[in-house]
Amino acid sequence: MNSRQRDQLATLVFYSIAAGITALLFGLIGYMLYQGFPKLTLDFLTSPSSSFKAGGGIGSQLFNSFYILVLTMLFTIPLGLGGGIYMAEYARDNKLTSTIRTCIEVLASLPSIVIGMFGLLVFVNLTGWGYTMIGGALALTVFNLPVMVRVCEDALRSVPREQKEASLALGLTHWHSIKTVLLPAAFPGILTGAILASGRVFGEAASLLFTAGITTPTLDFGNWNPFDSVSPLNIFRPAETLAVHIWSVNTQGLIPDVRAVADGSAAVLILAVLVFNLLARWIGSLLHKKITAQA
Amino acid sequence: MSVATAQAQIFSVRNLNVWYGSQHALKDIELPIYKNEVTAIIGPSGCGKSTFIKTLNLMIQHVKRVRMSGELLYQERNLLDQGVDLVSLRKQVGMVFQKGNPFGKSIFENVAYGPRIHGMSKKKELEETVERALRDAFLWDEVKDRLHTSALGLSGGQQQRLCIARTIATRPEVLLMDEPTSALDPISTSKIEELAMQLKKDYTIVMVTHNMQQAARVSDRTAFFLMGELIEHDETGKIFSTPNDTRTENYVMGRFG
């Protein structure tokens, strides 16, 4: 075999791998959507779940998923950015920094069920809150923070050195140059990180089982007082998310239409992640264009 | 008549030494820099010319494990003393880099950036400053219709002139240029050279260049560095016609480097 044939063979191999992966993904998603799609009615999406009878919906779970996502990102993005800025711009090249970096890497690969147990100890028992939305959001923050710090650090480090030099040479203070030059330039990378983290929040079940719980009280969607116990906005209530719901109906559901509810929930979960990603990317690119003045 | 006695020194470098770790990058440099002149720094790669120009606005401090000794007087004040205010120093001593490095913002925002952080906030005033800086950098006519588009859409030569405009927008005293034309085509290069000669009316310019013709065309004075030492400095005409040191002569004649 000469080198031209080897080149063709390599091309063929990589094309087949790509085709295989794509087919597998489309197959999976297609199957889930095909199975779940007939369930997707407005009633299913908005009505509360039922414990025994058929025909329950996923209204509260869907709301919980989004709400816990917002809460988690509220903690994760500022903390992750702060950590990333520290690691990229302030941390000296020494033992302490490399220890911190190792810790971040270990944390990033911690199994989510372990984080769930940690959350149970700290956010459920130690605080005495019981199973709460906020406990779940904090556990997910622990889950996401290492990745977010890492992504922010990488995004900031990949801003060309010249840009930073230019800002320093103009007489900017370090913080000012981070704020007005580095962060805007690193924005696309940070956004990607935030979107990936959000996807993980959406799909996460294990670390929520013992923190946000597997039940949701009957919610009154007319009551938006965050301190009221039946209000959807109350952060000190148990909050079963969609991913947790899929797990719980499959393992301990007493309803006769378990399969249908699970299929429908899975389809909604996928679609929600998809819509969220597209939306976040679109808004992100609008913002980025505005900052960089690119038409 | 000697020009040296007639003109004020803006920088006065005495016995300056710079080390990177254990590497002795600049050795006992003694060099005056005169106001409203173009001083060219020439020498082969690795001779310390870039290191030297980076000491003048203390950008060198951002390099790891760097040490300095001696005196670096800027307007009578030793920059190597503790407690130099980098923000005000760099407002007065601006720098243009080897490769145009505009920010990923609009042309207007790039130029308005310096004045803005140094406290200018009125829209009118900013617009005037931006226009003046762009005019001074011979760029206004090319960009006046697209001030609010991305600076990254400009050509390499335009980007470099934009960076010069960005630097002079803060009205510095000194303009440091570190091989400003090394990445540019001949036409852009001649524009920048012409610009440097114009700008010396208002600014003092220190330009590092590896291009000897450029030094000869543009500068009033030339300093020749070799392996971290300042071999010779004098009026440019003298350096290029009758240098004192044979190493200078060999270099400007193109025998090495």
XYZ file of C-alpha atoms in Angstrom:
552
model
C 0.000 0.000 0.000
C 1.510 3.321 -0.952
C 1.098 6.534 0.949
C -1.716 7.783 -1.271
C -3.788 4.695 -0.576
C -3.013 4.989 3.119
C -4.206 8.558 3.011
C -7.444 7.481 1.350
C -7.890 4.710 3.883
C -7.396 7.152 6.752
C -9.935 9.505 5.227
C -12.390 6.653 4.875
C -11.863 5.541 8.477
C -12.489 9.010 9.874
C -15.515 9.545 7.673
C -16.993 6.219 8.821
C -16.397 7.039 12.477
C -18.092 10.394 12.027
C -20.984 8.823 10.144
C -21.364 6.130 12.809
C -21.475 8.633 15.634
C -23.906 10.871 13.800
C -26.174 7.960 12.961
C -26.140 6.774 16.567
C -26.989 10.238 17.891
C -29.726 10.884 15.377
C -31.077 7.400 15.996
C -31.257 7.975 19.732
C -32.772 11.411 19.545
C -35.126 10.370 16.769
C -36.310 7.366 18.738
C -36.930 9.416 21.861
C -38.755 12.105 19.964
C -40.770 9.500 18.045
C -41.787 7.777 21.265
C -42.394 10.940 23.211
C -43.934 13.190 20.612
C -47.516 11.842 20.763
C -47.533 12.663 24.484
C -46.598 16.280 23.974
C -49.860 18.092 24.546
C -50.327 21.396 26.255
C -52.158 19.567 29.007
C -49.218 17.195 29.591
C -46.796 20.119 29.726
C -48.806 22.193 32.150
C -50.759 19.902 34.453
C -49.290 18.583 37.714
C -48.126 15.000 37.928
C -50.416 12.363 39.397
C -49.494 9.749 41.948
C -51.849 6.897 41.120
C -54.115 7.741 38.207
C -53.155 7.886 34.565
C -52.999 11.170 32.684
C -50.692 13.152 34.966
C -48.528 15.884 33.467
C -45.113 17.341 34.141
C -45.951 21.017 34.670
C -44.296 21.436 38.051
C -41.280 19.350 37.087
C -40.677 21.394 33.977
C -40.942 24.598 35.960
C -38.646 23.209 38.662
C -36.028 22.276 36.077
C -35.891 25.791 34.706
C -36.042 27.426 38.099
C -33.230 25.303 39.509
C -31.225 26.017 36.371
C -31.576 29.761 36.874
C -30.672 29.502 40.551
C -27.665 27.302 39.840
C -26.356 29.606 37.143
C -26.863 32.548 39.479
C -24.325 30.952 41.808
C -22.130 29.196 39.258
C -21.418 31.973 36.773
C -20.126 34.648 39.174
C -18.170 32.149 41.276
C -16.813 30.336 38.241
C -15.797 33.585 36.585
C -14.159 34.789 39.771
C -12.239 31.541 40.151
C -11.261 31.552 36.482
C -10.052 35.144 36.646
C -8.020 34.325 39.733
C -6.462 31.240 38.147
C -5.683 32.957 34.855
C -4.617 36.389 36.037
C -3.679 36.504 39.696
C -2.497 33.072 40.806
C 1.271 32.839 41.004
C 3.039 29.917 39.479
C 3.700 27.999 42.693
C 2.838 24.927 44.764
C -0.381 26.388 46.123
C -1.694 27.152 42.655
C -0.886 23.721 41.339
C -2.592 22.195 44.406
C -5.682 24.280 43.700
C -5.599 23.202 40.071
C -5.376 19.528 41.039
C -8.309 19.966 43.422
C -10.373 21.564 40.683
C -9.614 18.676 38.355
C -10.518 16.084 40.970
C -13.732 17.927 41.776
C -14.617 18.108 38.095
C -14.553 14.344 37.838
C -16.373 13.656 41.091
C -19.340 11.320 40.506
C -22.574 13.258 40.808
C -24.048 10.777 43.290
C -21.167 11.621 45.649
C -22.039 15.270 45.295
C -25.624 14.302 46.093
C -24.486 12.657 49.321
C -22.349 15.669 50.161
C -25.362 17.907 49.491
C -27.491 15.719 51.739
C -25.037 16.153 54.581
C -24.449 19.864 54.156
C -27.417 21.491 52.451
C -30.118 19.202 53.809
C -29.030 18.040 57.259
C -26.481 20.566 58.473
C -28.604 23.536 57.477
C -31.772 21.841 58.659
C -33.598 22.922 55.495
C -34.670 19.462 54.485
C -35.129 18.741 50.772
C -35.181 22.128 49.091
C -34.820 23.779 45.732
C -31.986 25.919 47.081
C -30.197 22.840 48.436
C -30.417 21.272 44.990
C -29.149 24.418 43.322
C -26.193 24.601 45.717
C -25.338 20.940 45.128
C -25.452 21.555 41.384
C -23.221 24.577 41.892
C -20.667 22.330 43.585
C -21.103 19.946 40.665
C -20.594 22.615 37.997
C -18.156 25.013 39.577
C -14.918 23.157 38.784
C -15.813 22.891 35.110
C -16.886 26.519 34.987
C -13.649 27.705 36.641
C -11.652 25.646 34.197
C -13.542 26.913 31.170
C -13.252 30.546 32.262
C -9.546 30.157 32.950
C -8.942 28.626 29.528
C -11.033 31.258 27.782
C -9.104 34.069 29.477
C -5.748 32.436 28.800
C -6.520 32.078 25.123
C -6.963 35.820 24.643
C -3.906 36.898 22.624
C -1.084 38.276 24.764
C -0.878 41.313 22.503
C -4.339 42.446 23.542
C -3.363 42.448 27.165
C -0.077 44.181 26.435
C -1.901 46.844 24.472
C -4.229 47.583 27.352
C -1.446 47.665 29.930
C 0.623 49.939 27.700
C -2.306 52.354 27.552
C -2.042 52.749 31.290
C -4.847 50.500 32.416
C -4.829 48.974 35.807
C -4.856 45.207 35.921
C -8.511 45.006 36.892
C -9.542 47.513 34.266
C -7.771 45.575 31.556
C -9.456 42.357 32.701
C -12.829 44.039 32.716
C -12.711 45.919 29.449
C -10.356 43.871 27.277
C -9.925 40.311 28.505
C -13.500 39.494 29.473
C -15.069 40.778 26.237
C -12.486 38.876 24.210
C -13.039 35.722 26.258
C -16.812 36.038 26.145
C -17.562 33.396 23.481
C -15.534 30.784 25.357
C -17.150 31.628 28.674
C -20.594 31.484 27.097
C -19.917 28.033 25.687
C -18.851 26.910 29.137
C -21.993 28.314 30.705
C -24.173 26.568 28.129
C -22.447 23.240 28.694
C -22.875 23.680 32.435
C -26.573 24.451 31.942
C -27.017 21.302 29.902
C -25.532 19.316 32.746
C -27.903 20.967 35.221
C -30.861 20.100 33.048
C -29.933 16.481 32.705
C -28.642 15.932 36.227
C -30.593 13.567 38.454
C -28.250 11.764 40.846
C -27.068 14.782 42.793
C -30.615 16.105 43.095
C -32.211 12.946 44.490
C -30.960 13.686 47.992
C -30.955 17.474 47.848
C -33.929 18.850 45.965
C -35.877 15.689 46.635
C -38.169 13.553 44.522
C -41.441 15.234 45.333
C -43.052 18.553 44.594
C -45.782 20.068 46.741
C -48.952 21.075 44.952
C -48.050 24.418 43.487
C -50.363 27.354 43.052
C -49.201 29.007 39.835
C -51.277 32.040 40.705
C -49.238 32.739 43.816
C -45.928 34.457 43.060
C -44.977 35.389 46.595
C -41.592 33.671 47.011
C -42.124 33.252 50.762
C -45.376 31.370 50.464
C -45.101 27.596 50.817
C -47.324 26.800 47.810
C -45.673 29.421 45.591
C -43.641 28.058 42.669
C -40.983 30.666 43.481
C -40.410 29.455 47.031
C -36.836 28.194 47.171
C -37.302 26.356 50.452
C -39.593 23.674 49.087
C -38.834 20.247 47.667
C -38.481 20.405 43.908
C -38.441 17.342 41.714
C -36.907 18.192 38.349
C -37.753 16.613 35.032
C -34.683 14.384 34.979
C -35.430 13.208 38.516
C -39.059 12.646 37.518
C -38.025 10.330 34.707
C -35.989 8.335 37.180
C -38.694 8.274 39.867
C -41.645 7.251 37.672
C -39.526 4.502 36.178
C -38.337 3.127 39.500
C -41.180 3.726 41.886
C -44.092 5.076 39.859
C -47.500 3.678 40.711
C -49.273 5.264 37.771
C -50.472 2.931 35.000
C -49.035 5.110 32.217
C -45.433 5.115 33.463
C -44.005 4.414 30.040
C -45.929 7.206 28.351
C -45.020 9.759 31.009
C -41.355 8.729 30.894
C -41.264 8.904 27.094
C -42.949 12.268 27.044
C -40.657 13.634 29.761
C -37.558 12.422 27.936
C -38.667 14.122 24.732
C -39.430 17.341 26.598
C -36.052 17.208 28.323
C -34.213 16.868 25.028
C -36.239 19.584 23.357
C -35.812 21.909 26.326
C -32.036 21.480 26.312
C -31.993 22.041 22.574
C -34.125 25.165 22.715
C -32.139 26.491 25.652
C -28.829 25.958 23.819
C -30.013 27.618 20.649
C -31.470 30.536 22.557
C -28.348 31.025 24.671
C -26.120 30.900 21.603
C -28.282 33.335 19.727
C -28.424 35.843 22.573
C -24.706 35.337 23.165
C -23.826 36.082 19.576
C -26.033 39.181 19.591
C -24.217 40.403 22.697
C -20.832 39.570 21.264
C -21.590 41.406 18.058
C -22.623 44.424 20.035
C -19.393 44.440 22.024
C -17.117 43.830 19.067
C -19.011 46.008 16.605
C -19.062 43.226 14.029
C -21.912 43.533 11.614
C 27.197 73.297 17.428
C 26.230 70.182 19.207
C 22.560 69.374 19.264
C 23.091 67.439 22.451
C 23.602 70.479 24.619
C 20.866 72.536 23.033
C 18.004 70.132 23.626
C 16.289 68.879 26.691
C 16.599 65.246 27.610
C 13.301 63.579 28.290
C 14.841 60.265 29.275
C 18.235 59.907 30.745
C 19.438 56.369 31.132
C 22.440 55.835 33.372
C 24.220 52.639 34.149
C 21.090 50.581 33.428
C 21.343 46.827 33.846
C 18.592 44.315 33.198
C 18.611 40.613 33.987
C 16.132 37.920 33.011
C 16.806 35.384 35.729
C 20.538 34.825 35.369
C 20.739 36.165 31.835
C 22.272 39.612 31.693
C 20.154 41.238 28.991
C 21.315 44.858 29.180
C 24.732 45.916 30.424
C 25.548 49.370 31.773
C 23.476 51.300 29.287
C 24.095 55.067 29.198
C 21.788 56.812 26.769
C 20.105 60.202 26.655
C 16.846 60.570 24.726
C 16.100 64.040 23.480
C 12.758 65.729 23.302
C 11.032 66.004 19.930
C 13.452 63.772 18.140
C 13.206 60.334 16.653
C 15.724 58.045 18.301
C 16.285 54.784 16.457
C 17.515 51.707 18.280
C 19.234 49.279 15.934
C 21.087 46.039 16.334
C 20.890 42.354 15.433
C 18.246 40.025 16.913
C 18.738 39.363 20.585
C 20.900 42.448 21.147
C 18.557 43.839 23.777
C 16.874 46.553 21.735
C 13.353 45.351 22.507
C 14.272 44.872 26.153
C 15.556 48.414 26.228
C 12.439 49.988 24.769
C 10.252 47.978 27.143
C 12.090 49.382 30.129
C 11.137 52.928 29.121
C 7.459 52.410 30.021
C 8.248 49.629 32.492
C 6.349 47.053 30.418
C 9.356 44.928 31.285
C 7.976 44.553 34.791
C 5.357 42.156 33.444
C 8.091 39.719 32.427
C 8.739 37.003 34.960
C 11.960 37.041 37.013
C 13.199 40.337 35.688
C 15.634 42.493 37.699
C 16.875 45.989 36.995
C 19.512 48.284 38.440
C 20.880 51.713 37.640
C 19.002 54.877 36.851
C 16.202 55.388 34.386
C 15.332 59.062 34.659
C 12.143 60.221 33.013
C 11.732 63.957 33.426
C 14.174 63.898 36.344
C 12.385 61.059 38.127
C 13.991 57.643 38.511
C 11.524 55.045 37.261
C 13.393 52.298 39.045
C 12.464 53.767 42.421
C 9.611 52.177 44.296
C 6.122 53.534 43.962
C 6.118 54.729 40.361
C 2.544 55.216 39.196
C 2.351 52.950 36.147
C -0.971 54.379 35.040
C 0.276 57.946 34.764
C 3.665 56.852 33.387
C 2.004 54.937 30.560
C -0.357 57.780 29.852
C 2.775 59.854 29.204
C 4.875 57.158 27.564
C 2.739 55.359 25.003
C 3.750 52.263 23.107
C 3.084 50.812 19.679
C 3.873 47.147 19.211
C 5.445 45.061 16.502
C 2.146 43.748 15.264
C -0.990 45.882 15.165
C -3.034 44.796 18.157
C -6.374 46.596 18.033
C -9.010 45.458 20.485
C -11.972 43.516 19.135
C -14.122 46.623 19.326
C -15.166 49.299 16.868
C -12.620 51.704 15.386
C -14.098 54.514 17.435
C -14.011 52.522 20.665
C -10.389 51.555 20.089
C -9.275 55.162 19.860
C -11.647 56.423 22.548
C -10.465 53.708 24.893
C -7.423 55.462 26.359
C -9.061 58.876 26.826
C -12.082 57.188 28.358
C -10.149 55.328 31.022
C -8.197 58.447 31.821
C -11.433 60.162 32.643
C -12.865 61.697 29.476
C -16.574 61.023 29.313
C -18.295 63.776 27.311
C -19.413 62.461 23.942
C -18.464 65.620 22.069
C -15.017 65.764 23.586
C -14.423 62.081 22.851
C -15.527 62.493 19.255
C -13.138 65.395 18.778
C -10.289 63.506 20.391
C -10.900 60.446 18.251
C -11.047 62.502 15.078
C -7.876 64.385 15.917
C -5.982 61.201 16.795
C -7.120 59.507 13.583
C -6.195 62.560 11.535
C -2.785 62.720 13.194
C -2.302 59.048 12.327
C -3.260 59.709 8.668
C -6.149 57.302 9.007
C -9.172 59.572 9.256
C -10.007 59.723 5.554
C -9.882 55.956 5.232
C -12.126 55.175 8.176
C -14.358 58.190 8.767
C -17.341 56.452 7.174
C -16.995 53.302 9.205
C -15.972 54.425 12.651
C -18.430 52.091 14.276
C -17.420 48.922 12.503
C -14.947 46.418 13.876
C -11.298 47.441 13.925
C -10.406 43.877 13.006
C -11.744 44.484 9.508
C -8.912 46.914 8.733
C -5.809 45.953 6.765
C -2.548 45.290 8.620
C -1.156 48.737 7.859
C -4.400 50.419 8.851
C -4.491 48.423 12.073
C -0.993 49.609 12.924
C -1.936 53.228 12.252
C -5.057 52.693 14.341
C -2.838 51.528 17.181
C -0.748 54.667 16.783
C -3.954 56.735 16.875
C -5.079 54.841 19.959
C -1.775 55.631 21.639
C -1.628 59.320 20.739
C -5.271 59.814 21.703
C -4.123 60.041 25.322
C -1.666 62.822 24.347
C 1.506 61.167 25.590
C 4.899 62.863 25.742
C 6.787 59.926 24.330
C 5.859 57.353 21.740
C 7.708 54.051 21.878
C 7.583 51.976 18.718
C 8.834 48.415 18.804
C 9.557 47.429 15.188
C 6.288 49.017 14.104
C 6.653 48.115 10.436
C 8.164 44.656 10.578
C 4.857 43.000 9.695
C 3.838 45.508 7.027
C 4.126 45.871 3.277
C 6.356 48.634 1.796
C 3.518 51.095 1.185
C 2.184 50.816 4.716
C 5.748 51.014 5.970
C 6.425 54.280 4.217
C 3.174 55.683 5.615
C 4.238 54.835 9.143
C 7.686 56.309 8.562
C 6.203 59.516 7.243
C 3.904 59.541 10.242
C 6.814 59.164 12.655
C 8.571 62.133 11.076
C 5.406 64.230 11.358
C 4.663 63.199 14.910
C 8.032 64.230 16.300
C 6.829 67.845 16.249
C 4.573 66.974 19.155
C 6.087 63.826 20.561
C 9.402 62.280 21.352
C 9.756 59.021 19.477
C 11.884 56.011 20.273
C 11.772 53.420 17.523
C 13.289 49.980 17.537
C 13.986 48.768 14.038
C 15.923 45.999 12.360
C 15.754 47.919 9.124
C 18.775 50.167 8.794
C 17.414 52.136 5.866
C 14.439 52.935 8.033
C 16.646 54.195 10.851
C 18.604 56.284 8.368
C 15.469 57.740 6.773
C 13.467 58.478 9.853
C 15.641 59.114 12.861
C 17.639 62.025 14.179
C 19.742 59.875 16.419
C 20.669 56.247 16.332
C 21.845 53.932 19.060
C 23.512 50.674 18.134
C 23.113 47.744 20.533
C 25.066 44.527 20.403
C 24.734 41.593 22.811
C 23.202 43.668 25.548
C 25.682 46.508 25.268
C 25.223 49.940 23.828
C 28.128 50.144 21.395
C 27.594 53.626 20.102
C 25.039 56.385 19.884
C 25.166 59.593 17.916
C 23.407 61.634 15.304
C 22.053 59.309 12.660
C 24.123 60.862 9.860
C 27.297 60.229 11.793
C 26.408 56.636 12.707
C 25.757 55.801 9.078
C 28.747 57.655 7.593
C 31.593 57.766 10.064
C 30.894 55.626 13.117
C 33.551 55.457 15.806
C 33.363 51.750 16.392
C 34.225 49.178 13.738
C 31.402 46.928 14.972
C 28.908 49.698 14.261
C 30.447 50.210 10.863
C 30.281 46.511 10.077
C 26.647 46.340 11.126
C 25.412 49.410 9.249
C 27.325 48.291 6.184
C 25.396 45.042 6.390
C 28.412 42.857 7.097
C 26.625 40.981 9.863
C 23.289 40.814 11.632
